[in-house]
Amino acid sequence: MSKNNDEKKKKFNLYNLFYANRSGKGLTKEEAAQPRTLSRFFKFYWNNLSAIFTVNMMIVFGNFPLIFTMYGLTGNLNVNTSSAASQMFAPLYGAMKFTQSPVSAALFGVHGIPATLSIPTTATKVFYYIGLLAIFTFGLVNVGTTYIMRNIVKGEPLFIWHDFWYAIKKNFRQGMIFGIIDVLLLAMILYDIVFFYANAGTIFTNILFVLMMVMTIIYLMMRFYIYILMVTFDLSLFKIFKNSVIFALLGMKRNMAALIGIVLTCVLNCMIFYVFMPLGIILPFIITFATCAFMGVYAAYPKIKEIMIDPYYESDRPYAKKIEDTVEPIFTDQG
């Protein structure tokens, strides 16, 4: 057996993690033809664990401005001071200046109990503002990492760093524009969910909360497809959005399975955080983000291949024209 074949069969190690520009072994034709089912997910995941580790590092360091925001949130840059925590302290303090009574003195003693307050400094605010720069890196990093994840699911050989920058270069404009839109939409969704949940209680607000949750689920499933369509086909953003809505509904079974898997992964990470905080903090920097991304691509790409790619290369199939009219699969393949 040759040296190259020996290298391809090596299992995960630190060298494979940090020297990620090597070629992956890919899949044989028989393996590539196998359906991407739930039972095969874990095998795919394990066989590409080193690449997934590397992708997670790209996600974290590619969105490096968020690291400044996370450090600012720790409170290490704040100034700690002591002050009464009760909102009744100020009016009682003012009343005590003009009158003295056993009742007001007793209330002042209760509401005047001091507490330690953490006051944000200018440095804290600067770190927060630096984090806003991630709005410009978010889409580009997703484009590059999605291209790598797509190639893993396809079973193609991997040149991780080359593939990452190739995808960004080819999709820079769309990746930048949609990245900004994506961040704004996710922020709006989070704000609306918190707002409607906090104001629930009436029939109207309860209905709005349920509708918001449904829209959130649909958009999260759309995100499984948007970046894959962007790095695979030469489509406008409008067509990418339209086709993503169609795929979110057509692939509901796979999409929900991936969404549940992502939720369970995040819940597991939170549980580990509460049980053993150091490990819970480290996991997102090592594997959590890439694992969630891999689930989304693993669920989405087979449906894209079934509906948009296979009919294009097998145009004699009787239903190809019908699918073509639905999702417009006549395009230029970017790889």
PDB file of N, CA, C and O in Angstrom, residues 277-321:
ATOM      1  N   MET A 277     -18.603  23.868  34.335  1.00  0.00           N
ATOM      2  CA  MET A 277     -18.560  25.114  33.578  1.00  0.00           C
ATOM      3  C   MET A 277     -17.386  25.228  32.605  1.00  0.00           C
ATOM      4  O   MET A 277     -17.581  25.649  31.454  1.00  0.00           O
ATOM      5  N   PRO A 278     -16.160  24.876  32.986  1.00  0.00           N
ATOM      6  CA  PRO A 278     -15.043  25.039  32.032  1.00  0.00           C
ATOM      7  C   PRO A 278     -15.261  24.294  30.722  1.00  0.00           C
ATOM      8  O   PRO A 278     -15.026  24.833  29.643  1.00  0.00           O
ATOM      9  N   LEU A 279     -15.734  23.055  30.800  1.00  0.00           N
ATOM     10  CA  LEU A 279     -15.980  22.288  29.580  1.00  0.00           C
ATOM     11  C   LEU A 279     -17.136  22.879  28.782  1.00  0.00           C
ATOM     12  O   LEU A 279     -17.089  22.944  27.550  1.00  0.00           O
ATOM     13  N   GLY A 280     -18.169  23.330  29.482  1.00  0.00           N
ATOM     14  CA  GLY A 280     -19.313  23.920  28.800  1.00  0.00           C
ATOM     15  C   GLY A 280     -18.956  25.187  28.051  1.00  0.00           C
ATOM     16  O   GLY A 280     -19.542  25.490  27.008  1.00  0.00           O
ATOM     17  N   ILE A 281     -17.990  25.951  28.571  1.00  0.00           N
ATOM     18  CA  ILE A 281     -17.539  27.170  27.894  1.00  0.00           C
ATOM     19  C   ILE A 281     -16.668  26.831  26.690  1.00  0.00           C
ATOM     20  O   ILE A 281     -16.743  27.482  25.639  1.00  0.00           O
ATOM     21  N   ILE A 282     -15.852  25.798  26.816  1.00  0.00           N
ATOM     22  CA  ILE A 282     -14.892  25.459  25.759  1.00  0.00           C
ATOM     23  C   ILE A 282     -15.573  24.816  24.553  1.00  0.00           C
ATOM     24  O   ILE A 282     -15.173  25.047  23.406  1.00  0.00           O
ATOM     25  N   LEU A 283     -16.602  24.000  24.774  1.00  0.00           N
ATOM     26  CA  LEU A 283     -17.215  23.238  23.690  1.00  0.00           C
ATOM     27  C   LEU A 283     -17.640  24.079  22.484  1.00  0.00           C
ATOM     28  O   LEU A 283     -17.401  23.678  21.347  1.00  0.00           O
ATOM     29  N   PRO A 284     -18.295  25.243  22.672  1.00  0.00           N
ATOM     30  CA  PRO A 284     -18.654  26.037  21.486  1.00  0.00           C
ATOM     31  C   PRO A 284     -17.447  26.465  20.666  1.00  0.00           C
ATOM     32  O   PRO A 284     -17.548  26.612  19.441  1.00  0.00           O
ATOM     33  N   PHE A 285     -16.298  26.655  21.316  1.00  0.00           N
ATOM     34  CA  PHE A 285     -15.092  27.048  20.597  1.00  0.00           C
ATOM     35  C   PHE A 285     -14.436  25.862  19.891  1.00  0.00           C
ATOM     36  O   PHE A 285     -13.542  26.054  19.063  1.00  0.00           O
ATOM     37  N   ILE A 286     -14.867  24.650  20.207  1.00  0.00           N
ATOM     38  CA  ILE A 286     -14.226  23.454  19.652  1.00  0.00           C
ATOM     39  C   ILE A 286     -15.111  22.729  18.639  1.00  0.00           C
ATOM     40  O   ILE A 286     -14.658  22.385  17.544  1.00  0.00           O
ATOM     41  N   ILE A 287     -16.383  22.500  18.970  1.00  0.00           N
ATOM     42  CA  ILE A 287     -17.161  21.582  18.154  1.00  0.00           C
ATOM     43  C   ILE A 287     -18.637  21.944  17.990  1.00  0.00           C
ATOM     44  O   ILE A 287     -19.265  21.563  17.008  1.00  0.00           O
ATOM     45  N   THR A 288     -19.220  22.686  18.912  1.00  0.00           N
ATOM     46  CA  THR A 288     -20.679  22.862  18.929  1.00  0.00           C
ATOM     47  C   THR A 288     -21.197  23.545  17.672  1.00  0.00           C
ATOM     48  O   THR A 288     -22.153  23.079  17.037  1.00  0.00           O
ATOM     49  N   PHE A 289     -20.600  24.674  17.274  1.00  0.00           N
ATOM     50  CA  PHE A 289     -21.094  25.422  16.119  1.00  0.00           C
ATOM     51  C   PHE A 289     -21.022  24.597  14.837  1.00  0.00           C
ATOM     52  O   PHE A 289     -21.967  24.563  14.042  1.00  0.00           O
ATOM     53  N   ALA A 290     -19.891  23.934  14.626  1.00  0.00           N
ATOM     54  CA  ALA A 290     -19.720  23.150  13.410  1.00  0.00           C
ATOM     55  C   ALA A 290     -20.642  21.937  13.395  1.00  0.00           C
ATOM     56  O   ALA A 290     -21.119  21.529  12.331  1.00  0.00           O
ATOM     57  N   THR A 291     -20.901  21.344  14.558  1.00  0.00           N
ATOM     58  CA  THR A 291     -21.824  20.212  14.623  1.00  0.00           C
ATOM     59  C   THR A 291     -23.222  20.638  14.189  1.00  0.00           C
ATOM     60  O   THR A 291     -23.882  19.937  13.409  1.00  0.00           O
ATOM     61  N   CYS A 292     -23.680  21.779  14.673  1.00  0.00           N
ATOM     62  CA  CYS A 292     -24.995  22.286  14.273  1.00  0.00           C
ATOM     63  C   CYS A 292     -25.031  22.588  12.776  1.00  0.00           C
ATOM     64  O   CYS A 292     -26.025  22.279  12.094  1.00  0.00           O
ATOM     65  N   ALA A 293     -23.959  23.179  12.257  1.00  0.00           N
ATOM     66  CA  ALA A 293     -23.910  23.476  10.823  1.00  0.00           C
ATOM     67  C   ALA A 293     -23.921  22.196   9.992  1.00  0.00           C
ATOM     68  O   ALA A 293     -24.581  22.126   8.949  1.00  0.00           O
ATOM     69  N   PHE A 294     -23.197  21.195  10.454  1.00  0.00           N
ATOM     70  CA  PHE A 294     -23.147  19.926   9.727  1.00  0.00           C
ATOM     71  C   PHE A 294     -24.523  19.268   9.675  1.00  0.00           C
ATOM     72  O   PHE A 294     -24.912  18.704   8.645  1.00  0.00           O
ATOM     73  N   MET A 295     -25.267  19.336  10.762  1.00  0.00           N
ATOM     74  CA  MET A 295     -26.625  18.767  10.766  1.00  0.00           C
ATOM     75  C   MET A 295     -27.507  19.431   9.718  1.00  0.00           C
ATOM     76  O   MET A 295     -28.247  18.755   8.997  1.00  0.00           O
ATOM     77  N   GLY A 296     -27.416  20.755   9.634  1.00  0.00           N
ATOM     78  CA  GLY A 296     -28.230  21.466   8.658  1.00  0.00           C
ATOM     79  C   GLY A 296     -27.888  21.099   7.228  1.00  0.00           C
ATOM     80  O   GLY A 296     -28.778  20.862   6.401  1.00  0.00           O
ATOM     81  N   VAL A 297     -26.598  21.025   6.913  1.00  0.00           N
ATOM     82  CA  VAL A 297     -26.182  20.685   5.547  1.00  0.00           C
ATOM     83  C   VAL A 297     -26.498  19.229   5.228  1.00  0.00           C
ATOM     84  O   VAL A 297     -26.933  18.910   4.118  1.00  0.00           O
ATOM     85  N   TYR A 298     -26.308  18.350   6.193  1.00  0.00           N
ATOM     86  CA  TYR A 298     -26.594  16.927   5.977  1.00  0.00           C
ATOM     87  C   TYR A 298     -28.072  16.717   5.669  1.00  0.00           C
ATOM     88  O   TYR A 298     -28.434  15.838   4.868  1.00  0.00           O
ATOM     89  N   ALA A 299     -28.933  17.506   6.275  1.00  0.00           N
ATOM     90  CA  ALA A 299     -30.370  17.390   6.023  1.00  0.00           C
ATOM     91  C   ALA A 299     -30.755  18.035   4.695  1.00  0.00           C
ATOM     92  O   ALA A 299     -31.645  17.534   3.992  1.00  0.00           O
ATOM     93  N   ALA A 300     -30.101  19.135   4.340  1.00  0.00           N
ATOM     94  CA  ALA A 300     -30.561  19.939   3.205  1.00  0.00           C
ATOM     95  C   ALA A 300     -30.005  19.486   1.857  1.00  0.00           C
ATOM     96  O   ALA A 300     -30.750  19.441   0.866  1.00  0.00           O
ATOM     97  N   TYR A 301     -28.723  19.149   1.783  1.00  0.00           N
ATOM     98  CA  TYR A 301     -28.123  18.907   0.467  1.00  0.00           C
ATOM     99  C   TYR A 301     -28.764  17.745  -0.291  1.00  0.00           C
ATOM    100  O   TYR A 301     -28.991  17.865  -1.506  1.00  0.00           O
ATOM    101  N   PRO A 302     -29.074  16.604   0.338  1.00  0.00           N
ATOM    102  CA  PRO A 302     -29.718  15.525  -0.428  1.00  0.00           C
ATOM    103  C   PRO A 302     -31.030  15.947  -1.081  1.00  0.00           C
ATOM    104  O   PRO A 302     -31.343  15.507  -2.199  1.00  0.00           O
ATOM    105  N   LYS A 303     -31.796  16.811  -0.431  1.00  0.00           N
ATOM    106  CA  LYS A 303     -33.050  17.284  -1.020  1.00  0.00           C
ATOM    107  C   LYS A 303     -32.779  18.211  -2.197  1.00  0.00           C
ATOM    108  O   LYS A 303     -33.483  18.166  -3.212  1.00  0.00           O
ATOM    109  N   ILE A 304     -31.747  19.050  -2.086  1.00  0.00           N
ATOM    110  CA  ILE A 304     -31.361  19.905  -3.211  1.00  0.00           C
ATOM    111  C   ILE A 304     -30.895  19.058  -4.392  1.00  0.00           C
ATOM    112  O   ILE A 304     -31.233  19.315  -5.546  1.00  0.00           O
ATOM    113  N   LYS A 305     -30.105  18.031  -4.096  1.00  0.00           N
ATOM    114  CA  LYS A 305     -29.619  17.149  -5.156  1.00  0.00           C
ATOM    115  C   LYS A 305     -30.784  16.431  -5.846  1.00  0.00           C
ATOM    116  O   LYS A 305     -30.812  16.308  -7.074  1.00  0.00           O
ATOM    117  N   GLU A 306     -31.742  15.996  -5.061  1.00  0.00           N
ATOM    118  CA  GLU A 306     -32.887  15.266  -5.617  1.00  0.00           C
ATOM    119  C   GLU A 306     -33.742  16.139  -6.528  1.00  0.00           C
ATOM    120  O   GLU A 306     -34.180  15.685  -7.595  1.00  0.00           O
ATOM    121  N   ILE A 307     -33.939  17.390  -6.139  1.00  0.00           N
ATOM    122  CA  ILE A 307     -34.910  18.223  -6.847  1.00  0.00           C
ATOM    123  C   ILE A 307     -34.267  19.155  -7.862  1.00  0.00           C
ATOM    124  O   ILE A 307     -34.848  19.416  -8.920  1.00  0.00           O
ATOM    125  N   MET A 308     -33.058  19.644  -7.610  1.00  0.00           N
ATOM    126  CA  MET A 308     -32.466  20.637  -8.500  1.00  0.00           C
ATOM    127  C   MET A 308     -31.310  20.103  -9.336  1.00  0.00           C
ATOM    128  O   MET A 308     -31.091  20.593 -10.443  1.00  0.00           O
ATOM    129  N   ILE A 309     -30.566  19.142  -8.831  1.00  0.00           N
ATOM    130  CA  ILE A 309     -29.374  18.682  -9.551  1.00  0.00           C
ATOM    131  C   ILE A 309     -29.675  17.466 -10.418  1.00  0.00           C
ATOM    132  O   ILE A 309     -29.370  17.463 -11.615  1.00  0.00           O
ATOM    133  N   ASP A 310     -30.263  16.426  -9.834  1.00  0.00           N
ATOM    134  CA  ASP A 310     -30.541  15.212 -10.614  1.00  0.00           C
ATOM    135  C   ASP A 310     -31.430  15.465 -11.822  1.00  0.00           C
ATOM    136  O   ASP A 310     -31.122  14.963 -12.924  1.00  0.00           O
ATOM    137  N   PRO A 311     -32.523  16.228 -11.718  1.00  0.00           N
ATOM    138  CA  PRO A 311     -33.339  16.481 -12.914  1.00  0.00           C
ATOM    139  C   PRO A 311     -32.584  17.232 -14.007  1.00  0.00           C
ATOM    140  O   PRO A 311     -32.876  17.074 -15.184  1.00  0.00           O
ATOM    141  N   TYR A 312     -31.602  18.070 -13.602  1.00  0.00           N
ATOM    142  CA  TYR A 312     -30.830  18.826 -14.585  1.00  0.00           C
ATOM    143  C   TYR A 312     -29.971  17.903 -15.441  1.00  0.00           C
ATOM    144  O   TYR A 312     -29.837  18.102 -16.644  1.00  0.00           O
ATOM    145  N   TYR A 313     -29.396  16.873 -14.819  1.00  0.00           N
ATOM    146  CA  TYR A 313     -28.555  15.934 -15.552  1.00  0.00           C
ATOM    147  C   TYR A 313     -29.338  14.764 -16.122  1.00  0.00           C
ATOM    148  O   TYR A 313     -28.795  13.974 -16.883  1.00  0.00           O
ATOM    149  N   GLU A 314     -30.580  14.633 -15.728  1.00  0.00           N
ATOM    150  CA  GLU A 314     -31.425  13.564 -16.247  1.00  0.00           C
ATOM    151  C   GLU A 314     -32.705  14.189 -16.788  1.00  0.00           C
ATOM    152  O   GLU A 314     -33.814  13.910 -16.347  1.00  0.00           O
ATOM    153  N   SER A 315     -32.550  15.037 -17.789  1.00  0.00           N
ATOM    154  CA  SER A 315     -33.672  15.829 -18.285  1.00  0.00           C
ATOM    155  C   SER A 315     -34.726  14.992 -18.987  1.00  0.00           C
ATOM    156  O   SER A 315     -35.815  15.479 -19.282  1.00  0.00           O
ATOM    157  N   ASP A 316     -34.434  13.698 -19.273  1.00  0.00           N
ATOM    158  CA  ASP A 316     -35.430  12.857 -19.926  1.00  0.00           C
ATOM    159  C   ASP A 316     -36.426  12.274 -18.940  1.00  0.00           C
ATOM    160  O   ASP A 316     -37.363  11.581 -19.337  1.00  0.00           O
ATOM    161  N   ARG A 317     -36.267  12.543 -17.641  1.00  0.00           N
ATOM    162  CA  ARG A 317     -37.214  12.026 -16.679  1.00  0.00           C
ATOM    163  C   ARG A 317     -38.541  12.750 -16.844  1.00  0.00           C
ATOM    164  O   ARG A 317     -38.580  13.963 -17.075  1.00  0.00           O
ATOM    165  N   PRO A 318     -39.660  12.065 -16.743  1.00  0.00           N
ATOM    166  CA  PRO A 318     -40.952  12.657 -17.075  1.00  0.00           C
ATOM    167  C   PRO A 318     -41.359  13.823 -16.200  1.00  0.00           C
ATOM    168  O   PRO A 318     -42.116  14.680 -16.633  1.00  0.00           O
ATOM    169  N   TYR A 319     -40.830  13.901 -14.964  1.00  0.00           N
ATOM    170  CA  TYR A 319     -41.264  14.974 -14.078  1.00  0.00           C
ATOM    171  C   TYR A 319     -40.264  16.110 -14.020  1.00  0.00           C
ATOM    172  O   TYR A 319     -40.406  17.037 -13.236  1.00  0.00           O
ATOM    173  N   ALA A 320     -39.223  16.068 -14.839  1.00  0.00           N
ATOM    174  CA  ALA A 320     -38.182  17.090 -14.776  1.00  0.00           C
ATOM    175  C   ALA A 320     -38.732  18.465 -15.127  1.00  0.00           C
ATOM    176  O   ALA A 320     -38.381  19.464 -14.497  1.00  0.00           O
ATOM    177  N   LYS A 321     -39.608  18.531 -16.141  1.00  0.00           N
ATOM    178  CA  LYS A 321     -40.143  19.825 -16.552  1.00  0.00           C
ATOM    179  C   LYS A 321     -40.989  20.434 -15.434  1.00  0.00           C
ATOM    180  O   LYS A 321     -40.936  21.639 -15.177  1.00  0.00           O
TER     181      LYS A 321
END
